[in-house]
Coordinates of C-alpha atoms in Angstrom, one line a residue:
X24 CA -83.0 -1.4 -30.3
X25 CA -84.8 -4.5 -30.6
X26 CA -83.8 -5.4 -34.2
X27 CA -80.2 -4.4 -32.8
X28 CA -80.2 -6.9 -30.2
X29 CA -78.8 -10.4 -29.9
X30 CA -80.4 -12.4 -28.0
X31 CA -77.8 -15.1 -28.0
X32 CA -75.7 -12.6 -25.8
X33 CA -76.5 -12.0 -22.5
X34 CA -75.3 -8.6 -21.7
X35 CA -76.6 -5.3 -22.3
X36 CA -75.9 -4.0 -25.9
X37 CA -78.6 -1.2 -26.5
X38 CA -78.5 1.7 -23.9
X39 CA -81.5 4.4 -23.6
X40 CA -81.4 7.3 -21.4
X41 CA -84.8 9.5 -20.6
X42 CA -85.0 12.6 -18.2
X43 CA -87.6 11.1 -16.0
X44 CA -88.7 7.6 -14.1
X45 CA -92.1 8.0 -15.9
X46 CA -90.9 7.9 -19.0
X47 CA -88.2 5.4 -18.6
X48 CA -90.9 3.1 -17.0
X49 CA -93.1 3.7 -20.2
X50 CA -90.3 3.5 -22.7
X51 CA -89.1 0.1 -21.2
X52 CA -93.4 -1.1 -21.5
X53 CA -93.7 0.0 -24.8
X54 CA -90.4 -2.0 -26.2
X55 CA -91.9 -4.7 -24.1
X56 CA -95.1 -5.0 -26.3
X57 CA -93.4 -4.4 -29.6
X58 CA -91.3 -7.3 -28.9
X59 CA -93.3 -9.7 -27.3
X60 CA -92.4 -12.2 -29.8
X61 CA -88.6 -11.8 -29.0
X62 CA -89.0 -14.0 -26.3
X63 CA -85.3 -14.5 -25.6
X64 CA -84.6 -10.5 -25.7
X65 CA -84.9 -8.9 -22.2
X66 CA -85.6 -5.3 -20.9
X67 CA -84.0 -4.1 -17.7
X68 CA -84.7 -0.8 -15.8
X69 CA -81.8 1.2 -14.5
X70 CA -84.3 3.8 -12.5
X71 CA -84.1 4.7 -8.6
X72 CA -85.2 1.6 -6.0
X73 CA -84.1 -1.2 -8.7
X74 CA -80.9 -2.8 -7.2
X75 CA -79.0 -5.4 -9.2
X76 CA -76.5 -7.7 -6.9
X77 CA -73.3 -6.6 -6.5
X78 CA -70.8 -8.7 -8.4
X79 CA -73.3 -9.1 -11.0
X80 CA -73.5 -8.2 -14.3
X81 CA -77.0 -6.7 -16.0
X82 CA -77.9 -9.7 -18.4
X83 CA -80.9 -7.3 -20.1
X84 CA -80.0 -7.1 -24.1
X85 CA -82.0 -3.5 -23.6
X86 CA -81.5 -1.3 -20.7
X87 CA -83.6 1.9 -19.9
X88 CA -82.9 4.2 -17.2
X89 CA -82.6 7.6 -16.0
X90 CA -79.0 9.4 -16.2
X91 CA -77.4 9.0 -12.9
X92 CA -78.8 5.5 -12.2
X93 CA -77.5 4.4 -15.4
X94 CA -73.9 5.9 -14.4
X95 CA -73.5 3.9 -11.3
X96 CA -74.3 1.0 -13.2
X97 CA -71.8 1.8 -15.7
X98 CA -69.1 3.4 -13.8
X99 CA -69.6 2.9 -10.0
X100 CA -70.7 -0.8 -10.0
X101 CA -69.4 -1.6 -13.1
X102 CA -72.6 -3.6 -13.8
X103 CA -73.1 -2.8 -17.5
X104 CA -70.2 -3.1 -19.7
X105 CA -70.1 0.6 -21.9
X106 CA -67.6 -1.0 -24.7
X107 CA -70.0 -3.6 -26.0
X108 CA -73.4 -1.1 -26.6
X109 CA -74.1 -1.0 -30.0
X110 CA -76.9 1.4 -29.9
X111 CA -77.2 4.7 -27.3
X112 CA -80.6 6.6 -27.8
X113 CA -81.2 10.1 -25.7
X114 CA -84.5 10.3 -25.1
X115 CA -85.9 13.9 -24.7
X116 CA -82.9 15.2 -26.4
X117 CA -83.2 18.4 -26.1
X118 CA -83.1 17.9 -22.4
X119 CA -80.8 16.0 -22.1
X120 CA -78.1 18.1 -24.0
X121 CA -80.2 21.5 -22.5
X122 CA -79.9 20.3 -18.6
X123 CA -76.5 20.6 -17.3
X124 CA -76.6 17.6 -15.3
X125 CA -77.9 15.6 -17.5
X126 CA -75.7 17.2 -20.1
X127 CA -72.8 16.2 -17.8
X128 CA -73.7 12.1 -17.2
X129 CA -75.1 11.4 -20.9
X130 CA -72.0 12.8 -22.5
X131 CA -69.5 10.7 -20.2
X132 CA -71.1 7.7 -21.1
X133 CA -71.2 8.6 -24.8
X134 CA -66.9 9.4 -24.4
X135 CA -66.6 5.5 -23.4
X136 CA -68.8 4.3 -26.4
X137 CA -67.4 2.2 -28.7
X138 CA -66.6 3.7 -32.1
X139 CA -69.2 2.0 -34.3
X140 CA -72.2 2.7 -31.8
X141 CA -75.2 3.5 -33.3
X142 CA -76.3 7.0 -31.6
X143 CA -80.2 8.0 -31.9
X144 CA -81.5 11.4 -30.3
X145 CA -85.4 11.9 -30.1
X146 CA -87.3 14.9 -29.3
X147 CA -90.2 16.5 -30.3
X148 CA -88.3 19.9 -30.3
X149 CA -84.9 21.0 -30.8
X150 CA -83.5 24.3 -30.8
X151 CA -81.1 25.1 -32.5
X152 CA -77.7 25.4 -30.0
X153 CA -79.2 22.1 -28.6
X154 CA -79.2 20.9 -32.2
X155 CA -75.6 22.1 -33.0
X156 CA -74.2 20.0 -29.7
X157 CA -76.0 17.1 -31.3
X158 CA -74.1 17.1 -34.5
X159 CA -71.2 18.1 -33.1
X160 CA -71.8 14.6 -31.0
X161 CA -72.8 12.9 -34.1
X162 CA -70.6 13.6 -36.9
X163 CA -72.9 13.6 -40.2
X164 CA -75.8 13.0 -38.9
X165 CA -78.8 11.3 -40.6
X166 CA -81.5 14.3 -39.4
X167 CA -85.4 13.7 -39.6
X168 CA -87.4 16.5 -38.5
X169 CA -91.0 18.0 -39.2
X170 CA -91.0 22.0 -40.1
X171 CA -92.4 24.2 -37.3
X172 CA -95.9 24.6 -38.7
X173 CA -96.4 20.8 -38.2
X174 CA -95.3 20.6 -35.0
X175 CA -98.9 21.4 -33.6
X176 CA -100.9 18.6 -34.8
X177 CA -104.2 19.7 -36.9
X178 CA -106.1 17.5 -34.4
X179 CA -105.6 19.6 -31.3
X180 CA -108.3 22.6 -31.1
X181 CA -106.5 25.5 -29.5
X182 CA -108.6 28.3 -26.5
X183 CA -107.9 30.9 -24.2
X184 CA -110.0 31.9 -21.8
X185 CA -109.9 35.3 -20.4
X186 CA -109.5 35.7 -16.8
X187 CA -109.0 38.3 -13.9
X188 CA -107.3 36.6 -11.2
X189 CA -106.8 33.0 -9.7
X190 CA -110.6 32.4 -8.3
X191 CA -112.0 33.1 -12.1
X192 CA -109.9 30.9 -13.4
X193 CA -110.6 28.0 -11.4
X194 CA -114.5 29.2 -12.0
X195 CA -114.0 29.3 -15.7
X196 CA -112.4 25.4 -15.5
X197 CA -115.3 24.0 -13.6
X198 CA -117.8 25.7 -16.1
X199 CA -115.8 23.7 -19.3
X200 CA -115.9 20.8 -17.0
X201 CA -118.9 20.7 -16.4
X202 CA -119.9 21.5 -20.1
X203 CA -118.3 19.5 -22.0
X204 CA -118.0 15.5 -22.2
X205 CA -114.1 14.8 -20.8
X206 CA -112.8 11.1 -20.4
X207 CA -109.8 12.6 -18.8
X208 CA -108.4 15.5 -18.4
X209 CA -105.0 17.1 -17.4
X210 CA -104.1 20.1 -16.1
X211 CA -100.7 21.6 -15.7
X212 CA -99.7 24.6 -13.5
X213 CA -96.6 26.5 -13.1
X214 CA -95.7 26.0 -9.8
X215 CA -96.4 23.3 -7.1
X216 CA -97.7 25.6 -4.8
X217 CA -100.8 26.3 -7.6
X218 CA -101.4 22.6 -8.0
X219 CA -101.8 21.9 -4.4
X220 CA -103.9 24.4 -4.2
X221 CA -106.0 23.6 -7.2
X222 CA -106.0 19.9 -6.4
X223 CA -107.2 20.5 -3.1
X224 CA -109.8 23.1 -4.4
X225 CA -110.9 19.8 -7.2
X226 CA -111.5 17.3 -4.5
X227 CA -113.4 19.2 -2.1
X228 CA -116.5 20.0 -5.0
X229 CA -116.2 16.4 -5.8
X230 CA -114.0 16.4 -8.0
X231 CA -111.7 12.4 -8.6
X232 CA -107.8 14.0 -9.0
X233 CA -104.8 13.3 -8.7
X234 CA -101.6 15.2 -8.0
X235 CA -98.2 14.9 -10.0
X236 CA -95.5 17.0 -8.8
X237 CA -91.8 16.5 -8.8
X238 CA -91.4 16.1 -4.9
X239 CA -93.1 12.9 -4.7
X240 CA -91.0 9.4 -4.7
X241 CA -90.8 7.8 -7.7
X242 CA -92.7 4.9 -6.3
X243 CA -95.5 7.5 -5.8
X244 CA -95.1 9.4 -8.7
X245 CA -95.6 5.5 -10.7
X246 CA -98.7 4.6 -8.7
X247 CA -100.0 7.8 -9.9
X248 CA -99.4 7.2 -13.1
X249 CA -100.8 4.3 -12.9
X250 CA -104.1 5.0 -11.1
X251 CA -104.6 7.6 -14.1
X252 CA -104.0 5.1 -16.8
X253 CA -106.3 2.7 -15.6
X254 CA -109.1 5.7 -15.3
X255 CA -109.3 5.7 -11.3
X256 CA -108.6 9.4 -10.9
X257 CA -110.5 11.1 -14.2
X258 CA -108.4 14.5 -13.1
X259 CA -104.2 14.5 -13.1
X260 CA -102.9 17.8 -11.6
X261 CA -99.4 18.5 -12.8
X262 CA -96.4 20.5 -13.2
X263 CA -94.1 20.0 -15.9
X264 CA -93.0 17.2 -14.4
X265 CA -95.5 15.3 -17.0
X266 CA -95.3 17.4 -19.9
X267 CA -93.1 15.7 -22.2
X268 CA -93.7 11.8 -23.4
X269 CA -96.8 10.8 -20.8
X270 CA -99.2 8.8 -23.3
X271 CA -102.6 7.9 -21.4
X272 CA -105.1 7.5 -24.5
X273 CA -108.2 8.5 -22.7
X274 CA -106.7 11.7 -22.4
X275 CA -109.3 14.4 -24.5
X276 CA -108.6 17.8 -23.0
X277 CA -105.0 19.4 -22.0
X278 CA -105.9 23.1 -19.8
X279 CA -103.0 25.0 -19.0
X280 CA -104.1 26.6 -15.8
X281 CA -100.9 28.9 -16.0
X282 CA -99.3 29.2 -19.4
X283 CA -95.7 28.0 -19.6
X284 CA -92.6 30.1 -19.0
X285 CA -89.2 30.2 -18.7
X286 CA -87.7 31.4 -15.4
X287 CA -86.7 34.9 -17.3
X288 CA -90.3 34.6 -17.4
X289 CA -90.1 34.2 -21.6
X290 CA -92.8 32.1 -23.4
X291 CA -91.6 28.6 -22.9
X292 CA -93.0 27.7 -26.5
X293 CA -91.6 23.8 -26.0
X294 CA -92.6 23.6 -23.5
X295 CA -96.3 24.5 -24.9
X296 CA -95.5 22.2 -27.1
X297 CA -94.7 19.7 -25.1
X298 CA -98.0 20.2 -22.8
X299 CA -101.1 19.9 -25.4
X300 CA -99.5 17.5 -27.2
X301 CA -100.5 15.2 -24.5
X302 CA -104.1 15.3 -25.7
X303 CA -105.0 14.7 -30.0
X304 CA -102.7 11.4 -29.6
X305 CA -103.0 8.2 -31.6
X306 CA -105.0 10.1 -34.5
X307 CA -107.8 11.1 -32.1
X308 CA -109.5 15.1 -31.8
X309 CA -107.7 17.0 -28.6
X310 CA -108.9 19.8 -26.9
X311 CA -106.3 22.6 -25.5
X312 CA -107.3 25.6 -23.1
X313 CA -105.4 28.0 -22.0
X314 CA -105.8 30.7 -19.1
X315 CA -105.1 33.8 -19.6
X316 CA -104.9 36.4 -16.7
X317 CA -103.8 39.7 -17.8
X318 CA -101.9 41.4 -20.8
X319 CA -98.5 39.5 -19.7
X320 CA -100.4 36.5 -20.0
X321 CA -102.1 37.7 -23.3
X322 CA -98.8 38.9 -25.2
X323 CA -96.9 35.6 -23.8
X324 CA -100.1 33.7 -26.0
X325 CA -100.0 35.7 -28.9
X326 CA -96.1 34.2 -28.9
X327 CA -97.3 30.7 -29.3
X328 CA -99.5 31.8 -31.7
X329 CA -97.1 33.6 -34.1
X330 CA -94.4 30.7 -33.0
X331 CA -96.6 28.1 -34.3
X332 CA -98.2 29.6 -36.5
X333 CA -101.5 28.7 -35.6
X334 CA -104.5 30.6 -34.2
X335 CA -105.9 30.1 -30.4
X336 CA -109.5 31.3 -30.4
X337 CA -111.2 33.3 -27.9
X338 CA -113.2 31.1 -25.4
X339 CA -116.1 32.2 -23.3
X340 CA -116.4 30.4 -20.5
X341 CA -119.9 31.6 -19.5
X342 CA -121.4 30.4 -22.8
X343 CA -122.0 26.7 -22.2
X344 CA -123.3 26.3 -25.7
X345 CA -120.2 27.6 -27.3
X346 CA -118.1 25.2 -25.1
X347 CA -120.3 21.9 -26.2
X348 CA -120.2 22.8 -29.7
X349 CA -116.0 22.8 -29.4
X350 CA -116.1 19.5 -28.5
X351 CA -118.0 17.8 -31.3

């Protein structure tokens, strides 16, 4: 996008789209360092709470928002002229050709594109009818992609833990907590009602967390983000709200406090995916537990593992000294 811009123009001409405000916000920061240098080339934001005039036009050469914020600039308040993008990157692709919603807003943008629009689609996973819409979006496609077995990076160590219920679970964490040295740490669950719970549970043995879940404002939801980054909370509590994109460096241990699943209740391997590779990032060692209570639980592992094709060892919780020498 930046080497696509012209700086001499003052309207928007490259276009991205992500699924979340988080990762719009962190998108948007990262373009902003890369192109420190292009002082004249500007990065606007079309996320929830940011209001441009009405009458004006966006004068950002890069705009990066979420789906339906980006639509009423386009469309509604006709703030963002759609024929003069020359580049129109889907972040998260698979998400945003997989969600019907967003499936819905990113393709009637992509109708009022110009013909000679450069289209880009990132995602660290694709399956395959997701992949089929693409191409059928983009006719011959230029396609770059890693074969499964990559996927997971070597640098990510892989565990399960065995547990019987909720309390031995939540036992089983504090002990690799306590065991191991963690700069930070995040810990997703399935549902919000677990990381409540577990949040809650976290703070009251003195534990510095924070909670991430979808029903928080976005203004919330970046403060959190935020705090975390800058190492205030050591502890982020999550759904899969921050699964996909979240970069925090310091972060040296992903546990999956409920492994992921579909709402058929399938192995969500993506989203797997998606989760421990937020740990092992920027060439650095990552550690990834995962809780298993019960033979669902078990057989919904042994998925990943034959997905992947990669082994998850057997952790045991109890032995401290097995824990300490998994993290060296």
């Amino acid at each position: 996008m930046l080497s696509r811009a012209d700086p001499r123009q003052r309207h928007t001409q490259c276009l991205c789209l992500c699924p979340t405000y988080e990762l719009a916000l962190q998108t948007g920061q990262v373009v902003e360092q890369m192109g420190k240098y292009c002082t004249d080339i500007k990065v606007g934001y079309a996320v929830r709470g940011n209001r441009i005039r009405r009458g004006s036009r966006v004068q950002e050469q890069i705009v990066i928002g979420t789906p339906g914020t980006v639509l009423d600039w386009c469309f509604k308040l006709g703030q963002v002229d759609v024929k003069q993008i020359r580049v129109f990157v889907l972040d998260e692709a698979d998400v945003m050709i997989g969600t019907q919603g967003y499936l819905d807003q990113s393709y009637r943008i992509h109708r009022m594109l110009p013909k000679d629009c450069q289209l880009l689609l990132f995602s660290a996973t694709f399956e395959e009818p997701v992949l089929k819409f693409a191409q059928r979006i983009i006719p011959d496609p230029n396609v770059i992609k890693l074969r499964r077995e990559q996927l997971t990076l070597d640098n990510i160590k892989q565990y399960y833990v065995m547990c019987s219920q909720e309390q031995e679970k939540y036992q089983a964490l504090i002990n690799i907590y306590a065991a191991i040295t963690i700069a930070q740490a995040i810990i997703f669950c399935q549902t919000r009602r677990t990381a409540h719970w577990l949040s809650k549970k976290l703070t009251r043995d003195g534990h510095r967390v924070a909670l991430l879940i979808g029903e928080l404002t976005v203004e919330q939801r970046a403060a959190i983000i935020q705090r975390f980054r800058e190492g205030k909370e050591k502890v982020l509590v999550t759904t899969n709200v921050c699964a996909r994109g979240i970069d925090v460096e310091q972060v040296s241990i992903v546990v999956n406090f409920d492994l992921p699943v579909t709402r058929e209740h399938e192995p969500d391997c993506e989203t797997y995916l998606h989760r421990i590779g937020r740990t092992g990032r920027f060439g650095k060692q990552g550690l990834a537990v995962n809780m298993v209570d019960g033979l669902g639980s078990l057989a919904i592992l042994r998925c990943f593992q034959q997905h992947f094709n990669r082994k998850i060892e057997q952790l045991d919780s109890k032995d401290l000294e097995q824990i300490e020498r998994i993290a060296y």
